[in-house]
């Protein structure tokens, strides 16, 4: 468990956010055959849906009558009924796959300084070899 959490911190992986109809359409085109978890939840405050990535909520695509919190449902899936629409489910109800996103991993500043220094050493080495 600790290694998984460490990996998540390094790679910055999380369930995906859907920010507009074009992104929804693309995802549905790629993954139309499956119900998939997305990173939308109202686990913190019932009825207040938010992206786990912290992104602003700019788009939703709920199926008719959803979200309905039937039996304490706090997590969203897309492609409900094969239409791309969203439904809220209890996280333990079903074993679906999910759409994930990763954030770019920034290079440490020390590495950015190391690369020019290494290039400089290579240039000096060439200079002394040819002298």
XYZ file of C-alpha atoms in Angstrom, residues 46-126:
81
model
C -23.475 15.438 -0.204
C -24.870 17.131 -3.306
C -21.740 19.197 -3.991
C -19.980 17.425 -6.829
C -16.306 18.164 -7.403
C -13.399 16.836 -9.426
C -10.820 15.020 -7.320
C -8.139 16.836 -9.337
C -9.339 20.135 -7.856
C -10.340 21.478 -11.289
C -13.383 23.734 -11.497
C -16.646 22.044 -12.474
C -17.442 23.471 -15.927
C -19.450 20.595 -17.410
C -21.686 17.699 -16.371
C -23.486 15.020 -18.376
C -25.828 13.322 -15.913
C -28.360 10.790 -17.158
C -31.986 11.722 -16.508
C -32.799 11.557 -12.772
C -29.116 11.452 -11.800
C -27.375 11.967 -9.511
C -29.899 10.456 -7.125
C -27.721 9.273 -4.195
C -29.616 5.968 -4.108
C -28.165 4.062 -1.159
C -25.387 6.605 -0.531
C -23.876 6.923 -3.997
C -20.916 9.335 -3.999
C -18.903 8.476 -7.122
C -19.584 8.968 -10.831
C -19.262 6.687 -13.835
C -19.621 7.645 -17.488
C -21.197 5.670 -20.355
C -24.204 4.773 -18.242
C -26.588 2.771 -20.440
C -24.049 3.046 -23.266
C -24.924 6.688 -23.985
C -21.944 8.455 -22.426
C -24.157 9.884 -19.711
C -23.110 9.865 -16.072
C -24.563 8.045 -13.087
C -23.677 8.154 -9.417
C -22.801 4.837 -7.783
C -21.501 3.538 -4.511
C -17.771 2.895 -4.902
C -18.149 -0.678 -3.662
C -21.084 -1.671 -5.878
C -19.290 -2.676 -9.052
C -15.848 -3.419 -10.353
C -15.534 -1.021 -13.304
C -12.319 0.285 -14.794
C -11.642 4.011 -14.763
C -10.336 6.802 -16.950
C -7.140 8.196 -15.483
C -5.099 11.315 -16.022
C -1.536 12.064 -15.122
C -0.022 15.444 -14.456
C 3.367 16.198 -15.973
C 6.173 15.468 -13.560
C 8.338 18.589 -13.265
C 12.080 18.144 -13.420
C 13.878 19.048 -10.218
C 15.735 22.348 -10.561
C 19.003 20.610 -9.669
C 18.645 18.440 -12.774
C 18.097 21.539 -14.903
C 21.363 22.953 -13.589
C 23.171 19.629 -13.945
C 22.544 19.269 -17.701
C 24.385 22.484 -18.771
C 27.230 21.643 -16.396
C 27.556 18.198 -17.928
C 27.581 19.713 -21.420
C 30.342 22.083 -20.306
C 32.454 19.205 -18.971
C 32.021 17.327 -22.260
C 33.198 20.394 -24.171
C 36.277 20.727 -21.921
C 37.076 17.058 -22.386
C 36.966 17.438 -26.177
